[in-house]
CSV table of C-alpha atoms in Angstrom, one decimal:
chain,number,residue,atom,x,y,z
A,30,MET,CA,20.7,5.4,25.2
A,31,PRO,CA,21.1,5.1,21.6
A,32,ASN,CA,24.9,5.8,20.7
A,33,TYR,CA,24.7,8.4,17.8
A,34,THR,CA,28.4,8.6,17.3
A,35,LYS,CA,30.5,6.1,15.1
A,36,LEU,CA,33.9,5.8,16.1
A,37,PHE,CA,36.4,5.5,13.1
A,38,ASN,CA,39.4,3.9,12.8
A,39,SER,CA,41.0,7.2,11.8
A,40,ILE,CA,41.1,8.3,15.5
A,41,VAL,CA,44.1,6.8,16.2
A,42,THR,CA,46.1,9.0,13.7
A,43,SER,CA,44.5,12.3,14.9
A,44,THR,CA,46.2,14.2,17.4
A,45,ILE,CA,43.9,13.3,19.8
A,46,TRP,CA,45.4,10.1,19.9
A,47,THR,CA,49.0,12.0,21.0
A,48,GLU,CA,47.5,13.1,24.2
A,49,ASP,CA,47.6,11.2,27.7
A,50,ASP,CA,45.4,8.2,28.4
A,51,LYS,CA,43.2,10.4,30.7
A,52,THR,CA,42.6,12.9,28.0
A,53,ARG,CA,41.8,10.1,25.0
A,54,ILE,CA,39.1,8.2,27.7
A,55,ILE,CA,37.3,11.5,28.3
A,56,TRP,CA,37.0,12.4,24.7
A,57,ILE,CA,35.7,8.5,24.1
A,58,THR,CA,33.3,9.1,26.8
A,59,MET,CA,31.9,12.2,25.4
A,60,LEU,CA,31.6,10.6,22.0
A,61,ALA,CA,29.9,7.8,23.5
A,62,LEU,CA,27.2,10.2,25.2
A,63,ALA,CA,26.6,12.5,22.1
A,64,ASN,CA,23.2,12.6,21.2
A,65,GLN,CA,21.7,12.9,17.5
A,66,ASN,CA,23.0,16.7,17.7
A,67,GLY,CA,25.8,16.0,19.0
A,68,GLU,CA,25.1,17.5,22.4
A,69,ILE,CA,26.5,16.0,25.1
A,70,GLN,CA,24.5,16.9,28.2
A,71,ALA,CA,26.4,16.7,31.5
A,72,SER,CA,28.2,18.4,34.3
A,73,ILE,CA,31.9,18.1,34.6
A,74,PRO,CA,31.6,15.9,38.0
A,75,GLY,CA,28.9,13.8,36.2
A,76,LEU,CA,31.5,13.5,33.1
A,77,ALA,CA,34.1,12.8,35.6
A,78,ARG,CA,31.9,10.2,37.3
A,79,LEU,CA,31.0,8.1,33.9
A,80,ALA,CA,34.8,8.1,32.9
A,81,GLY,CA,36.3,7.4,36.3
A,82,ILE,CA,38.5,10.3,35.8
A,83,SER,CA,39.4,12.9,38.5
A,84,ILE,CA,37.0,16.6,38.3
A,85,PRO,CA,40.6,18.3,37.8
A,86,ASP,CA,41.9,16.0,35.0
A,87,VAL,CA,38.3,16.3,33.2
A,88,GLU,CA,38.7,20.3,33.5
A,89,THR,CA,42.1,20.0,32.0
A,90,ALA,CA,41.0,17.9,28.8
A,91,LEU,CA,38.0,20.3,28.1
A,92,GLY,CA,40.5,23.2,28.1
A,93,LYS,CA,42.6,21.5,25.2
A,94,PHE,CA,39.0,20.1,23.6
A,95,THR,CA,38.0,24.1,23.5
A,96,SER,CA,41.3,25.0,22.1
A,97,PRO,CA,42.5,25.5,18.9
A,98,ASP,CA,44.6,22.6,17.5
A,99,ALA,CA,47.0,23.7,14.8
A,100,TYR,CA,47.9,20.3,14.1
A,101,SER,CA,43.9,19.5,13.5
A,102,ARG,CA,43.3,17.5,10.1
A,103,THR,CA,39.9,19.4,9.9
A,104,PRO,CA,40.3,23.2,9.8
A,105,ASP,CA,37.1,24.4,10.6
A,106,ASN,CA,36.9,26.3,14.0
A,107,GLU,CA,40.7,26.6,14.3
A,108,GLY,CA,40.7,22.7,15.2
A,109,ARG,CA,38.6,22.9,18.3
A,110,ARG,CA,36.3,20.0,19.1
A,111,ILE,CA,34.3,21.0,21.2
A,112,ALA,CA,31.9,24.2,22.3
A,113,VAL,CA,30.2,24.9,25.6
A,114,ILE,CA,26.0,24.6,25.2
A,115,GLU,CA,23.5,25.3,27.8
A,116,GLY,CA,23.9,22.1,30.2
A,117,GLY,CA,27.3,20.6,28.7
A,118,TRP,CA,28.9,20.6,25.1
A,119,GLU,CA,28.5,20.2,21.5
A,120,LEU,CA,30.9,18.0,19.1
A,121,LEU,CA,31.7,21.0,16.4
A,122,ASN,CA,32.5,18.0,13.6
A,123,HIS,CA,29.6,15.6,14.6
A,124,ALA,CA,27.6,16.6,11.9
A,125,LYS,CA,30.6,16.1,9.2
A,126,TYR,CA,31.1,12.4,10.5
A,127,ARG,CA,27.8,11.3,11.0
A,128,ARG,CA,27.0,12.1,7.3
A,129,MET,CA,30.4,9.8,6.8
A,130,ALA,CA,29.2,7.4,9.0
A,131,SER,CA,25.3,7.2,6.9
A,132,LEU,CA,27.4,6.5,3.9
A,133,ALA,CA,30.2,3.9,5.1
A,134,ASP,CA,26.7,2.1,6.7
A,135,GLN,CA,24.9,2.3,2.9
A,136,LYS,CA,28.3,0.9,1.1
A,137,ASP,CA,28.4,-1.3,4.2
A,138,ALA,CA,24.5,-2.9,3.7
A,139,ASN,CA,25.1,-2.7,-0.2
A,140,ALA,CA,28.1,-5.1,0.3
A,141,LYS,CA,26.1,-7.4,2.3
A,142,ARG,CA,23.4,-7.3,0.0
A,143,GLN,CA,25.8,-8.4,-3.1
A,144,GLN,CA,27.2,-11.0,-0.7
A,145,ARG,CA,23.7,-13.0,-0.3
A,146,HIS,CA,22.7,-12.2,-4.0
A,147,ARG,CA,26.5,-14.0,-5.0
A,148,ALA,CA,25.8,-17.0,-2.5
A,149,ARG,CA,21.7,-17.6,-3.5
A,150,ASN,CA,23.1,-17.8,-7.5
A,151,ALA,CA,26.2,-19.8,-6.1
A,152,SER,CA,24.0,-22.4,-4.8
A,153,VAL,CA,21.8,-23.1,-7.8
A,154,THR,CA,23.4,-25.6,-9.9
A,155,PRO,CA,22.5,-26.2,-13.5
A,156,ARG,CA,20.2,-29.4,-12.7
A,157,ASN,CA,18.7,-27.1,-9.5
A,158,ALA,CA,18.3,-24.2,-12.3
A,159,SER,CA,15.9,-26.0,-14.6
A,160,VAL,CA,13.9,-27.5,-11.7
A,161,THR,CA,13.3,-24.1,-10.5
A,162,VAL,CA,12.3,-22.9,-13.6
A,163,GLU,CA,9.7,-25.8,-13.8
A,164,THR,CA,8.5,-24.8,-10.6
A,165,ASP,CA,7.8,-21.2,-11.3
A,166,ILE,CA,6.3,-22.3,-14.6
A,167,ALA,CA,4.2,-24.6,-12.9
A,168,GLU,CA,3.2,-22.6,-10.0
A,169,ALA,CA,2.5,-19.8,-12.6
A,170,GLU,CA,0.0,-22.1,-14.4
A,171,ALA,CA,-1.7,-22.6,-11.5
A,172,GLU,CA,-2.0,-19.5,-10.1
A,173,ALA,CA,-3.7,-18.3,-13.4
A,174,GLU,CA,-6.2,-20.8,-13.6
A,175,ALA,CA,-7.2,-20.7,-10.0
A,176,ASN,CA,-7.7,-17.0,-10.9
A,177,THR,CA,-9.7,-17.8,-13.7
A,178,GLU,CA,-11.8,-19.9,-11.8
A,179,VAL,CA,-12.4,-17.1,-9.4
A,180,GLU,CA,-13.3,-14.7,-12.1
A,181,VAL,CA,-15.6,-17.4,-13.6
A,182,GLU,CA,-17.4,-17.3,-10.2
A,183,LYS,CA,-17.5,-13.8,-9.4
A,184,SER,CA,-19.1,-13.1,-13.3
A,185,LYS,CA,-21.7,-16.1,-12.1
A,186,ASN,CA,-22.6,-14.8,-8.5
A,187,LYS,CA,-22.6,-10.6,-10.8
A,188,ARG,CA,-25.9,-9.2,-11.2
A,189,VAL,CA,-26.6,-8.2,-14.8
A,190,ARG,CA,-27.5,-4.5,-14.8
A,191,PHE,CA,-31.2,-4.0,-15.8
A,192,GLN,CA,-31.7,-1.8,-19.0
A,193,ARG,CA,-34.8,-0.4,-20.1
A,194,PRO,CA,-36.0,-1.6,-23.3
A,195,SER,CA,-36.8,1.0,-26.3
A,196,LEU,CA,-40.1,0.4,-27.6
A,197,SER,CA,-38.8,-1.2,-30.8
A,198,GLU,CA,-37.3,-4.0,-28.4
A,199,VAL,CA,-41.0,-4.1,-27.3
A,200,LEU,CA,-42.6,-4.6,-30.3
A,201,GLU,CA,-39.9,-7.0,-31.9
A,202,TYR,CA,-40.0,-9.4,-29.0
A,203,GLY,CA,-43.9,-9.3,-28.7
A,204,GLN,CA,-44.2,-10.5,-32.1
A,205,THR,CA,-42.3,-13.8,-30.8
A,206,LEU,CA,-44.9,-14.5,-28.9
A,207,SER,CA,-48.5,-16.3,-28.7
A,208,PRO,CA,-50.5,-14.6,-29.1
A,209,PRO,CA,-48.2,-11.6,-30.3
A,210,PHE,CA,-48.2,-8.7,-27.7
A,211,ILE,CA,-49.8,-6.0,-29.1
A,212,LYS,CA,-49.9,-3.3,-26.4
A,213,ALA,CA,-46.2,-2.4,-26.7
A,214,ASN,CA,-46.8,1.2,-26.4
A,215,GLU,CA,-49.0,0.9,-23.4
A,216,PHE,CA,-46.5,-1.5,-21.5
A,217,VAL,CA,-43.6,1.0,-22.0
A,218,ASP,CA,-45.5,4.0,-21.3
A,219,PHE,CA,-46.8,2.5,-18.0
A,220,TYR,CA,-43.3,1.7,-17.1
A,221,GLU,CA,-41.9,4.2,-18.0
A,222,SER,CA,-44.1,6.5,-15.5
A,223,LYS,CA,-42.9,3.9,-12.9
A,224,GLY,CA,-39.4,4.6,-13.4
A,225,TRP,CA,-39.3,0.4,-14.5
A,226,LEU,CA,-40.3,-0.6,-11.0
A,227,VAL,CA,-42.5,-3.6,-9.9
A,228,GLY,CA,-43.9,-2.7,-6.9
A,229,LYS,CA,-41.1,-0.7,-4.7
A,230,ALA,CA,-38.1,-3.0,-6.3
A,231,PRO,CA,-36.7,-2.2,-9.6
A,232,MET,CA,-37.8,-4.6,-12.6
A,233,LYS,CA,-34.8,-7.4,-13.3
A,234,SER,CA,-36.5,-8.3,-16.7
A,235,TRP,CA,-38.8,-6.8,-18.8
A,236,GLN,CA,-39.2,-9.4,-21.2
A,237,ALA,CA,-40.6,-11.7,-18.4
A,238,ALA,CA,-42.8,-8.7,-17.3
A,239,VAL,CA,-44.0,-8.3,-21.2
A,240,ARG,CA,-44.9,-12.0,-20.9
A,241,THR,CA,-46.9,-11.5,-17.7
A,242,TRP,CA,-48.8,-8.2,-19.2
A,243,ASN,CA,-49.6,-10.7,-22.4
A,244,SER,CA,-51.0,-13.5,-20.3
A,245,LYS,CA,-53.1,-11.1,-18.4
A,246,GLU,CA,-54.5,-9.8,-21.7
A,247,ARG,CA,-55.1,-13.5,-23.1
A,248,PRO,CA,-58.9,-14.2,-22.9
A,249,THR,CA,-59.5,-17.3,-20.5
A,250,ALA,CA,-61.2,-20.8,-21.0
A,251,ALA,CA,-63.9,-19.5,-19.5
A,252,ALA,CA,-64.2,-16.7,-21.1
A,253,HIS,CA,-63.8,-18.5,-24.6
A,254,LYS,CA,-67.0,-20.6,-23.2
A,255,HIS,CA,-69.1,-17.8,-22.2
A,256,ALA,CA,-68.3,-16.4,-25.9
A,257,GLY,CA,-69.6,-19.7,-27.4
A,258,ILE,CA,-72.8,-19.7,-25.9
A,259,GLN,CA,-73.4,-16.2,-26.5
A,260,ASP,CA,-73.0,-16.5,-30.2
A,261,ALA,CA,-74.9,-20.0,-30.2
A,262,LYS,CA,-78.2,-17.7,-28.5
A,263,MET,CA,-77.6,-14.8,-31.2
A,264,ILE,CA,-77.9,-17.5,-34.0
A,265,GLU,CA,-81.1,-18.8,-32.2
A,266,GLU,CA,-82.9,-15.6,-32.0
A,267,GLY,CA,-82.1,-14.8,-36.0
A,268,PHE,CA,-79.3,-12.4,-35.3
């Protein structure tokens, strides 16, 4: 069972310390048995067994703890220390002393932290301090360089988001091709109607699509040859 009651050194100057040994033992046993709410769940025989005190002596001690104490340093409850509750007893000043214990624990923890901090600082000589600073700078630079490399790699792997071209962009790009692309309106209208999909996949490069379209529009070598034969035939026949 966890111990929720801190034993303060002020107990030796309290009126409880003027009582007989058996009464003091019963009181310390009850402090040790108290839960987080300051409750002691026990019977008189059980308390007597745990404290190693006879039942009549326990009853006498409990009578003192439930009675007013004119010399108590705590005037609350007329100096009474416990109250009878269902299943046992309640320490009347438990909440007050638990708050005091919490503050004492905080002060102790802060003192230990400050002590560790001073010990760390004292172990760093001027020479060690410069080495530490240089090491920190080197580590920071290495970390920054590593982060930069990661960002560059991410940038390479990141897919460029497709941007729909305007008609003027298609016209301007079409003029850079040989032969020039002259069906920009038809191209834009066609892919607008398809949601700029190539089959079922989103288009990745409209420039590549323009080049493909333009290459399909260009006459093939066979078509040129056929056109030349037709022209020669027409000349022969007097056209």
